[in-house]
CSV table of N, CA and C in Angstrom, one decimal:
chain,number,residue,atom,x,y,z
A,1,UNK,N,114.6,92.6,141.5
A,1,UNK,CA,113.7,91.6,140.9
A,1,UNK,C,114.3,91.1,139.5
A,2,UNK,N,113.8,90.1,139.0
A,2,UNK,CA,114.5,89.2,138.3
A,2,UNK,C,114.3,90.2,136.4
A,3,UNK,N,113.2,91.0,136.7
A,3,UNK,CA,112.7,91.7,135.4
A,3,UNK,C,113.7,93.2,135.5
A,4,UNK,N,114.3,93.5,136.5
A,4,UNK,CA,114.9,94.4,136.2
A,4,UNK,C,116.2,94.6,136.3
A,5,UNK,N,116.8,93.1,136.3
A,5,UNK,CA,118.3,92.7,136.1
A,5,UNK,C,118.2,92.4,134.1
A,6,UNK,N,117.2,91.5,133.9
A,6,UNK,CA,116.7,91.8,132.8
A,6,UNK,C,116.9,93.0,131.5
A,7,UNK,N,116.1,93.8,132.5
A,7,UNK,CA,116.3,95.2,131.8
A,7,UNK,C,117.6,95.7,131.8
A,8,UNK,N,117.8,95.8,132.9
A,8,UNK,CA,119.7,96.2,133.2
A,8,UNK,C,120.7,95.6,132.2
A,9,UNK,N,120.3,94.2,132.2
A,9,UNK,CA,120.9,93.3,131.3
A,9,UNK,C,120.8,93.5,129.7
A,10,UNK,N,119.6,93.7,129.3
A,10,UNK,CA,119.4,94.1,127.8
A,10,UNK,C,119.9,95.6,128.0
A,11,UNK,N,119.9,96.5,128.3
A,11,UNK,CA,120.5,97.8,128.7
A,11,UNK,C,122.1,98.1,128.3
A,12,UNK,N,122.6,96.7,128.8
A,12,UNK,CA,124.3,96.5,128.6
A,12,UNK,C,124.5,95.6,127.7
A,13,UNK,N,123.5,95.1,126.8
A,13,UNK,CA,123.9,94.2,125.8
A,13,UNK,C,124.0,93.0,125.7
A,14,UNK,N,123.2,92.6,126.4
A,14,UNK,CA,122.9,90.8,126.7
A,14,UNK,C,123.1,89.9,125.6
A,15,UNK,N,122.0,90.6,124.6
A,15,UNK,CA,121.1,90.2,123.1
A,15,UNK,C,122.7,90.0,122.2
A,16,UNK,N,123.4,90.6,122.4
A,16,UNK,CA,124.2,90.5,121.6
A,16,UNK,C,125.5,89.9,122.1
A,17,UNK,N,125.4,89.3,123.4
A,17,UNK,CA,126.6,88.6,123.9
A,17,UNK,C,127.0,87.3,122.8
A,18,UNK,N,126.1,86.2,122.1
A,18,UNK,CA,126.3,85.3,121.4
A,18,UNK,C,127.1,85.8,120.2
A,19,UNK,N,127.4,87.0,119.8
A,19,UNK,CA,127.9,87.5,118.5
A,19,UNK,C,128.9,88.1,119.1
A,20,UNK,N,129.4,88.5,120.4
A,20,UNK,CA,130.5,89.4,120.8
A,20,UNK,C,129.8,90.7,120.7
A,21,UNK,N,130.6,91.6,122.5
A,21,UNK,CA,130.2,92.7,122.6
A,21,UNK,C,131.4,93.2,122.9
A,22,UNK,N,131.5,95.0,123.5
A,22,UNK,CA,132.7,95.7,123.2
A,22,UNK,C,133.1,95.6,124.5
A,23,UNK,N,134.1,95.6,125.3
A,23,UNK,CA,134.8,95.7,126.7
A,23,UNK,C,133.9,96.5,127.9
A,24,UNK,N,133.2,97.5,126.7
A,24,UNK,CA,132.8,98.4,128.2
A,24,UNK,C,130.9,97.7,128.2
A,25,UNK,N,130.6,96.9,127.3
A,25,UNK,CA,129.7,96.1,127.3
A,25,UNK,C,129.6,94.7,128.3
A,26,UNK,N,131.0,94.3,128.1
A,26,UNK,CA,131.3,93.1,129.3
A,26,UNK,C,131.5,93.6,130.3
A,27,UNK,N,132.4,94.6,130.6
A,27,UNK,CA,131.9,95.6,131.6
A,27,UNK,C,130.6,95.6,132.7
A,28,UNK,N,129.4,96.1,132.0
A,28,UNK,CA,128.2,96.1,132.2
A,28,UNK,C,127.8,95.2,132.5
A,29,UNK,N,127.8,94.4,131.9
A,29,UNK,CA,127.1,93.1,131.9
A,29,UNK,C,127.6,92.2,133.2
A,30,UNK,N,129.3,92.4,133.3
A,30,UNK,CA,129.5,91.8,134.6
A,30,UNK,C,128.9,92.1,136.1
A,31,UNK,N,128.7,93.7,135.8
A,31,UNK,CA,128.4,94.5,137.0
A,31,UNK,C,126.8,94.1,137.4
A,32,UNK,N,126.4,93.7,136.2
A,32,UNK,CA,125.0,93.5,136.0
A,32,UNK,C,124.7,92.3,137.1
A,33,UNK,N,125.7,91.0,136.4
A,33,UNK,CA,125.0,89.5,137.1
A,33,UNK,C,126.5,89.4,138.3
A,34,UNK,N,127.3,89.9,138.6
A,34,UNK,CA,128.2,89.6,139.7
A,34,UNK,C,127.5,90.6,141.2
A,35,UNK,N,126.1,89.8,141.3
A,35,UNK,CA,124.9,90.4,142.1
A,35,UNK,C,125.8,91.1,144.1
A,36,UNK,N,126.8,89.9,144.4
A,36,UNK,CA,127.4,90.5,145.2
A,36,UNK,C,128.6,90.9,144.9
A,37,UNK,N,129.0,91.6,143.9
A,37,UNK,CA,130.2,92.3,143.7
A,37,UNK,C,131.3,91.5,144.2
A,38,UNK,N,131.8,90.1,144.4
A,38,UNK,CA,133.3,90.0,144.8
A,38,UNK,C,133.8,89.4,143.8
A,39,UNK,N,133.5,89.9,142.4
A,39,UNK,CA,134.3,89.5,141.2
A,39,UNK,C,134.8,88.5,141.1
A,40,UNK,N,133.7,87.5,141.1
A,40,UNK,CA,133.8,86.2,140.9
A,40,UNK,C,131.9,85.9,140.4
A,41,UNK,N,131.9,85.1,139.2
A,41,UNK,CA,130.4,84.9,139.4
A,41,UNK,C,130.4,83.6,139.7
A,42,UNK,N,129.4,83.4,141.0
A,42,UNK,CA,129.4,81.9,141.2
A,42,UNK,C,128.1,81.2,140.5
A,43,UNK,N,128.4,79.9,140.5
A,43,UNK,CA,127.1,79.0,140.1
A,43,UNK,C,125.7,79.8,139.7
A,44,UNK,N,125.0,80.2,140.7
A,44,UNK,CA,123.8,81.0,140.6
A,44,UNK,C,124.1,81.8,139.1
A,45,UNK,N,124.6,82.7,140.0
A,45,UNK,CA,125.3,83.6,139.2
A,45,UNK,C,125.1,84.0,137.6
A,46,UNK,N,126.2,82.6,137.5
A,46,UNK,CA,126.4,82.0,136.4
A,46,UNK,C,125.0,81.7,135.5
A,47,UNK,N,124.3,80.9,136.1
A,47,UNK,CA,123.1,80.3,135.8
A,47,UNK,C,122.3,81.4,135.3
A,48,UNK,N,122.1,82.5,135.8
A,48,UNK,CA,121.1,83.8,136.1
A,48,UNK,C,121.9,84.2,134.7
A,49,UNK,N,122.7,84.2,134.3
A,49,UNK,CA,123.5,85.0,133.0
A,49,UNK,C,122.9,84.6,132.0
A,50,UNK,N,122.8,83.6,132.0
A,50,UNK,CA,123.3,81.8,131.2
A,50,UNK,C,121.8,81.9,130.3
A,51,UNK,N,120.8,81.9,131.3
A,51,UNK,CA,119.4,81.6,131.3
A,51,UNK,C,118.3,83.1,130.9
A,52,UNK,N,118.9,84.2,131.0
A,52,UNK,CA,118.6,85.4,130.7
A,52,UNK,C,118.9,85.3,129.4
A,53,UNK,N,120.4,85.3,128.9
A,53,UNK,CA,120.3,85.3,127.6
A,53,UNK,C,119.5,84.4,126.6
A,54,UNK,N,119.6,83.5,127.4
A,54,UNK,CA,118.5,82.3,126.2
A,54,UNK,C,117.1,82.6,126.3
A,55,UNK,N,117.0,83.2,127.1
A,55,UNK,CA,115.3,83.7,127.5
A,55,UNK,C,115.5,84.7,126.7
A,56,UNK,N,116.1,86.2,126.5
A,56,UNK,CA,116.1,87.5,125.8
A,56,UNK,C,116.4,86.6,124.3
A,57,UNK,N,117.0,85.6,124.4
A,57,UNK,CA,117.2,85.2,122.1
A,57,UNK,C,116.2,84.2,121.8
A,58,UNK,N,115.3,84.0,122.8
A,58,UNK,CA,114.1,83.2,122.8
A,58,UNK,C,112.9,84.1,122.3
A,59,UNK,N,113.3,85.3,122.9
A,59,UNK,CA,111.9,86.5,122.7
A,59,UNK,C,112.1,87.3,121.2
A,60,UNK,N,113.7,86.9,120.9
A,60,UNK,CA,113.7,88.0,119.9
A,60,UNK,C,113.3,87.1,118.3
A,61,UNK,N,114.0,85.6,118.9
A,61,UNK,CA,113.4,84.9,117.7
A,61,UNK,C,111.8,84.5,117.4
A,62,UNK,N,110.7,84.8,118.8
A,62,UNK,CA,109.6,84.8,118.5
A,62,UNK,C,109.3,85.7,117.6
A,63,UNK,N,109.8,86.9,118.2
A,63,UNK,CA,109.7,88.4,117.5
A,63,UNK,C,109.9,88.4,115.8
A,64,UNK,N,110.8,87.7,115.8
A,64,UNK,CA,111.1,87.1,114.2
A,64,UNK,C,109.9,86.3,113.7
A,65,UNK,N,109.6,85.3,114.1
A,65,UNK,CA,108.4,84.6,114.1
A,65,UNK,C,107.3,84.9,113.6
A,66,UNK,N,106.7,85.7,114.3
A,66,UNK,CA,105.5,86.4,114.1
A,66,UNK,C,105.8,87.6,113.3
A,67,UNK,N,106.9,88.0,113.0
A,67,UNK,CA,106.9,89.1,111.8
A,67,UNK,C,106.7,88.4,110.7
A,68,UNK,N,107.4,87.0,110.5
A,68,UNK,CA,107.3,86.1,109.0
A,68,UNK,C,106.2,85.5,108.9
A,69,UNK,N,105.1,85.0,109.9
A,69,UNK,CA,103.8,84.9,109.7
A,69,UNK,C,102.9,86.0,109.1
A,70,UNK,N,102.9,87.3,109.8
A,70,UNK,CA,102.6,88.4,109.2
A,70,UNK,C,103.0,88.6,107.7
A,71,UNK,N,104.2,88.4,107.3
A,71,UNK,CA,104.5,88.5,106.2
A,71,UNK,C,103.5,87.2,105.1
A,72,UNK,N,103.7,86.0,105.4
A,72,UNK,CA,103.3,84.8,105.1
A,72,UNK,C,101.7,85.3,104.8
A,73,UNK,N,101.2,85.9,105.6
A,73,UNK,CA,99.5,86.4,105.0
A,73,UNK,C,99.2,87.3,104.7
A,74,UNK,N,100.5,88.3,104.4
A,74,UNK,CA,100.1,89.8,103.7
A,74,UNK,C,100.0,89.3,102.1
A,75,UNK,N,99.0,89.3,101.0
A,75,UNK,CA,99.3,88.9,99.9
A,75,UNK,C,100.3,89.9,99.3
A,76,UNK,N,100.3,91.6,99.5
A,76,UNK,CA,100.6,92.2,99.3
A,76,UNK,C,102.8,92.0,99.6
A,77,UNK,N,102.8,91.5,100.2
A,77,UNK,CA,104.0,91.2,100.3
A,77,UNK,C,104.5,90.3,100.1
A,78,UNK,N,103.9,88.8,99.5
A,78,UNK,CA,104.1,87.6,99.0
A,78,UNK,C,103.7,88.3,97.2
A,79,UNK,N,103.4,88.9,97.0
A,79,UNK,CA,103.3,89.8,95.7
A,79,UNK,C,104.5,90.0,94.9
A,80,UNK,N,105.0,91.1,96.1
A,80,UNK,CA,106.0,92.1,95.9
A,80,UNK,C,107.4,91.5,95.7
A,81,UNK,N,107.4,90.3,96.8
A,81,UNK,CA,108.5,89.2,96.9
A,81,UNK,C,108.9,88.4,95.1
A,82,UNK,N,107.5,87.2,95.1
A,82,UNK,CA,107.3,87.0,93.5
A,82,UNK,C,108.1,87.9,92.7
A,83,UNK,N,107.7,89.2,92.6
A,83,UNK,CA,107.7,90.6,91.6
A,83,UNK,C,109.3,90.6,91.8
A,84,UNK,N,109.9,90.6,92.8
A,84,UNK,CA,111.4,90.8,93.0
A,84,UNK,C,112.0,89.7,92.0
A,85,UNK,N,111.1,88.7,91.7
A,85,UNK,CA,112.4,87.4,91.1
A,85,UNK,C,112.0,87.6,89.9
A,86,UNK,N,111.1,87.8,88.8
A,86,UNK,CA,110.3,88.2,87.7
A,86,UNK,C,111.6,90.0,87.3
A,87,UNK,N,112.7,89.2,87.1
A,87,UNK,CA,114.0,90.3,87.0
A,87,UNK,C,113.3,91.4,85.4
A,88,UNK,N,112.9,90.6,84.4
A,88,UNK,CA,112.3,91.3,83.4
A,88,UNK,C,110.9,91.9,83.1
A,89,UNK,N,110.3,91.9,84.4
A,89,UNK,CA,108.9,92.4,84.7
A,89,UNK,C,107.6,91.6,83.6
A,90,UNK,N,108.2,90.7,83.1
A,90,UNK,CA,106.9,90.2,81.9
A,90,UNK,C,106.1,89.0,82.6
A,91,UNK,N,105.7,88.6,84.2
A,91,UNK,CA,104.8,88.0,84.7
A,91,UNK,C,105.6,86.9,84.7
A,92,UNK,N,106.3,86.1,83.9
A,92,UNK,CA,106.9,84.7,84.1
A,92,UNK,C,108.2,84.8,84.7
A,93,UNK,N,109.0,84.1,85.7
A,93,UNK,CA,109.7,83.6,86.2
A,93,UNK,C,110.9,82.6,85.3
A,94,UNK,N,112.0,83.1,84.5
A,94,UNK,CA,112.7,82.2,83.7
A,94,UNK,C,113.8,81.2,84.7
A,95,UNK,N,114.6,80.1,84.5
A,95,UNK,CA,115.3,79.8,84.9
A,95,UNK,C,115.9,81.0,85.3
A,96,UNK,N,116.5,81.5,84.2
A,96,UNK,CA,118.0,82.1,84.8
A,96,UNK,C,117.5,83.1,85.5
A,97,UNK,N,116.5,84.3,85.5
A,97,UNK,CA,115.8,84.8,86.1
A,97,UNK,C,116.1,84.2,87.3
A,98,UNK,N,115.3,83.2,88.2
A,98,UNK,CA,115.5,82.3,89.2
A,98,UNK,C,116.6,82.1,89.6
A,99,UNK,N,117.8,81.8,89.0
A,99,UNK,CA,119.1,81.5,89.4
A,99,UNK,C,119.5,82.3,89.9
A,100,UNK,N,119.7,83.6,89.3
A,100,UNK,CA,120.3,84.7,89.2
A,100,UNK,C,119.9,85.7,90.7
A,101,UNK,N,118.4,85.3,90.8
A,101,UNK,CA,118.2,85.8,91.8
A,101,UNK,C,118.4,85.3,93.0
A,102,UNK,N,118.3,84.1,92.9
A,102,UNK,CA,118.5,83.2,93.9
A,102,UNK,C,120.1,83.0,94.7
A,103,UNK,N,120.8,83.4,93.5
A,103,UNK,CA,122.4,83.9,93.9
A,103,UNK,C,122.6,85.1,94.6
A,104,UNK,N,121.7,85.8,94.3
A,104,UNK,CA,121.8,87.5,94.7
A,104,UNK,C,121.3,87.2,96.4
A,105,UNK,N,120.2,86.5,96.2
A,105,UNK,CA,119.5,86.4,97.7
A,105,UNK,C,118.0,87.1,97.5
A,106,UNK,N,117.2,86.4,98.1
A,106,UNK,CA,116.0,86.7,98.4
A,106,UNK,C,115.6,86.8,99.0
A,107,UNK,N,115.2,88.2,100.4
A,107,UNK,CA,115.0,88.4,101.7
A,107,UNK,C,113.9,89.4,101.4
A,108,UNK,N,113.2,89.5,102.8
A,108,UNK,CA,112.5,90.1,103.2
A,108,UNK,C,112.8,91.9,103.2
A,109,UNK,N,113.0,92.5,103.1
A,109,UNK,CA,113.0,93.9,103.9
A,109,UNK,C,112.4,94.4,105.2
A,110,UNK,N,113.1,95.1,106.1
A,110,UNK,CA,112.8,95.3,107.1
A,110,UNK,C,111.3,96.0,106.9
A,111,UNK,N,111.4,97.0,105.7
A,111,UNK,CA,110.4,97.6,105.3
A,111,UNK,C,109.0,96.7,105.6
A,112,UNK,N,109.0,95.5,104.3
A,112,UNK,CA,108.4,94.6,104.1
A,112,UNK,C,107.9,93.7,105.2
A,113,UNK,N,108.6,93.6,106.3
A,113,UNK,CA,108.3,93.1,107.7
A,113,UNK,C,107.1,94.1,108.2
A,114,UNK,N,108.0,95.4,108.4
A,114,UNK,CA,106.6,96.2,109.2
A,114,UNK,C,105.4,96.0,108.4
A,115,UNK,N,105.3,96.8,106.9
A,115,UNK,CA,104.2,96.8,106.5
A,115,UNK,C,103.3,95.4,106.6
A,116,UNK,N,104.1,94.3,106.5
A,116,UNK,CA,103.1,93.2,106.6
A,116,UNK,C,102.3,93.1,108.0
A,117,UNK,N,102.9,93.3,109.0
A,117,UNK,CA,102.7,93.4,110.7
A,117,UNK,C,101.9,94.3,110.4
A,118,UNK,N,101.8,95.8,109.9
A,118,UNK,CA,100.6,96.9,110.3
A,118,UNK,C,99.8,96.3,109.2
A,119,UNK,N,99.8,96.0,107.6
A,119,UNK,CA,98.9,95.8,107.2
A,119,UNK,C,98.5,96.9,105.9
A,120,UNK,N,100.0,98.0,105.9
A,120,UNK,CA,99.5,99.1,105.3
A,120,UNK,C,100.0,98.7,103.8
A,121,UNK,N,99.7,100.0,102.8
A,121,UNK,CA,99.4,99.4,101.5
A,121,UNK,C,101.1,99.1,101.3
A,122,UNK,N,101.1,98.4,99.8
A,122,UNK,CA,102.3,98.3,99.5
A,122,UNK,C,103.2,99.0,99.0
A,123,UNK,N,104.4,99.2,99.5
A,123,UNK,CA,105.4,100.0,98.7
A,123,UNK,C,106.9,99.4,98.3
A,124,UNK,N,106.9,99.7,97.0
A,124,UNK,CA,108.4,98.8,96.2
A,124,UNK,C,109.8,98.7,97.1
A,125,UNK,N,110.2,97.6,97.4
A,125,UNK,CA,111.5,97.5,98.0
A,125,UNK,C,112.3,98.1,97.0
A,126,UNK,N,113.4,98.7,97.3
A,126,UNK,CA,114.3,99.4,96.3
A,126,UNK,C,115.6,98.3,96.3
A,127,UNK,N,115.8,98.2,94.8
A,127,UNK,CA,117.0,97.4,95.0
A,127,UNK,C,118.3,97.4,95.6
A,128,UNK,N,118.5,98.8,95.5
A,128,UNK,CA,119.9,99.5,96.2
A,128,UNK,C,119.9,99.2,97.6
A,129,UNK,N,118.5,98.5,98.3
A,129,UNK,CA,118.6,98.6,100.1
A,129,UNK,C,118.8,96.8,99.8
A,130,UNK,N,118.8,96.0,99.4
A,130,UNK,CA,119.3,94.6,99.2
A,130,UNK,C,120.9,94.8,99.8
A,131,UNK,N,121.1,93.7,100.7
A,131,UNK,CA,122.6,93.5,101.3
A,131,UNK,C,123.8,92.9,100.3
A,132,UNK,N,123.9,92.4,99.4
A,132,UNK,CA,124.7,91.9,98.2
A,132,UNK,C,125.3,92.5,97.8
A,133,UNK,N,126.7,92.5,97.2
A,133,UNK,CA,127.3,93.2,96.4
A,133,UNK,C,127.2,92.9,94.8
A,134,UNK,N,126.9,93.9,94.2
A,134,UNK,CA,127.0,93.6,92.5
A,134,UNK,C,125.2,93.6,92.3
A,135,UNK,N,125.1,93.5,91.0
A,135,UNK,CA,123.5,94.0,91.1
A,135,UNK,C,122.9,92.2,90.7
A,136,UNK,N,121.2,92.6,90.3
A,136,UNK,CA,120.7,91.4,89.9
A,136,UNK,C,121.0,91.2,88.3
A,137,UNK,N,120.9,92.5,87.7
A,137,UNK,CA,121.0,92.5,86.2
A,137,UNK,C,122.6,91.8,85.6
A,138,UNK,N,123.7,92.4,86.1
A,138,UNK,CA,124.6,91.8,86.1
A,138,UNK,C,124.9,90.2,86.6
A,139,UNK,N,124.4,89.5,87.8
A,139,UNK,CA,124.1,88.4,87.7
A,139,UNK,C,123.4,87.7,86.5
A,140,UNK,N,122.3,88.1,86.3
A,140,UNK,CA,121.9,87.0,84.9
A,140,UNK,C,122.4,87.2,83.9
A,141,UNK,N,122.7,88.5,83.4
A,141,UNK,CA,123.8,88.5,82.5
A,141,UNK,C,125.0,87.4,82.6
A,142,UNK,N,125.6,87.4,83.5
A,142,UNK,CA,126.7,86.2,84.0
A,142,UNK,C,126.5,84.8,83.5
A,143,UNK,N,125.2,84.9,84.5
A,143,UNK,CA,124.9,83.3,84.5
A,143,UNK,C,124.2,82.9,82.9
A,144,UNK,N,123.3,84.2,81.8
A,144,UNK,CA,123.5,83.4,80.6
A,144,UNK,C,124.7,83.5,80.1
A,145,UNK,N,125.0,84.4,80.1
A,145,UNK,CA,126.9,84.5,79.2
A,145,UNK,C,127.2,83.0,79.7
A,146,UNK,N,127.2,82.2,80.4
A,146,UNK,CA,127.8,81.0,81.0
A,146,UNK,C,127.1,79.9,80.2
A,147,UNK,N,125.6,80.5,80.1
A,147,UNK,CA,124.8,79.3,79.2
A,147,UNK,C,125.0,79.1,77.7
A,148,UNK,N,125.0,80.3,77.4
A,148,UNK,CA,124.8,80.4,75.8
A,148,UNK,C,125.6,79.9,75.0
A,149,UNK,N,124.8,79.1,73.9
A,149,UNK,CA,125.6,77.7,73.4
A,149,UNK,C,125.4,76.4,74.0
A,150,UNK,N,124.6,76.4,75.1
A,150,UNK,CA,124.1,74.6,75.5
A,150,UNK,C,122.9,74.7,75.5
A,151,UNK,N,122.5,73.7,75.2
A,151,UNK,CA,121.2,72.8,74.7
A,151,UNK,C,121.3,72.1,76.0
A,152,UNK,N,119.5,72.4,76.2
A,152,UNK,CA,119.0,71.2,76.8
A,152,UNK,C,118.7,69.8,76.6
A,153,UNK,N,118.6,68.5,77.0
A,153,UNK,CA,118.4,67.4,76.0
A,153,UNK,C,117.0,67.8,75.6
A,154,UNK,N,116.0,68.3,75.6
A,154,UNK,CA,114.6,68.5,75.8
A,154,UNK,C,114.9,69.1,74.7
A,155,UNK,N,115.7,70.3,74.5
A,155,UNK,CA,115.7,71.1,73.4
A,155,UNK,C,116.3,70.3,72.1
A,156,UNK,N,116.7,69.4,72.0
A,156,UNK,CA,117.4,68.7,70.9
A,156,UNK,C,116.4,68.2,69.8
């Protein structure tokens, strides 16, 4: 049945064919959709591969989907997020503050995902699990060391 070529197929790495998988993954995967074995996949075949994977990166991007809606109505994690760019904890939001983080990257945590999906209380993303090299503090240090000494025309 079509659901348990499927499985077979996410089993050998389907999900991750668009990014490259390992030999013994193509492996699998061929054994999977070369349905009568004469090592050749024809048309069908082909199609059945083709159309599984876009169906399995169709499901996973819904899956994405609905975790960032969840997120989008947890206030508790549109809070937390805010709180992440607020680099000197004093409620305001400065430029460079903003730059600086905005250079660093501003993502979700996997953390942050679930709890918004279950709904449970909030707990602080840690900086150290951020994917970026170099920290946030060192960024705006950077970026004013780069300002200091220009005037805005506003400021004149």
């Amino acid at each position: 049945s079509s659901t348990k070529v499927q499985d077979a197929a996410r089993e050998a790495g389907l999900e991750k064919l668009s990014g490259g998988v390992s030999g013994a993954e193509a492996e699998r995967l061929w054994t999977v959709y070369d349905a009568d074995g004469n090592g050749v996949l024809d048309r069908n075949e082909a199609k059945k591969l083709v159309q599984d994977m876009i169906r399995i990166s169709c499901e996973g991007l819904q899956q994405k989907i609905d975790s960032l809606r969840a997120a989008l109505n947890d206030e508790a994690t549109v809070d937390e997020l805010v709180n992440s760019i607020d680099l000197d904890k004093d409620g305001r939001i400065t430029k460079s503050e903003f730059v600086a983080k905005a250079m660093f990257g501003v993502q979700l945590s996997t953390e942050q995902v679930h709890r918004a999906q279950s709904s449970q209380p909030s707990i602080a993303a840690e900086a150290s699990d951020l994917p970026r090299e170099g920290t946030v503090s060192s960024r705006v240090q950077a970026f004013e060391a780069g300002n200091r000494g220009t005037k805005r025309k506003a400021d004149d």
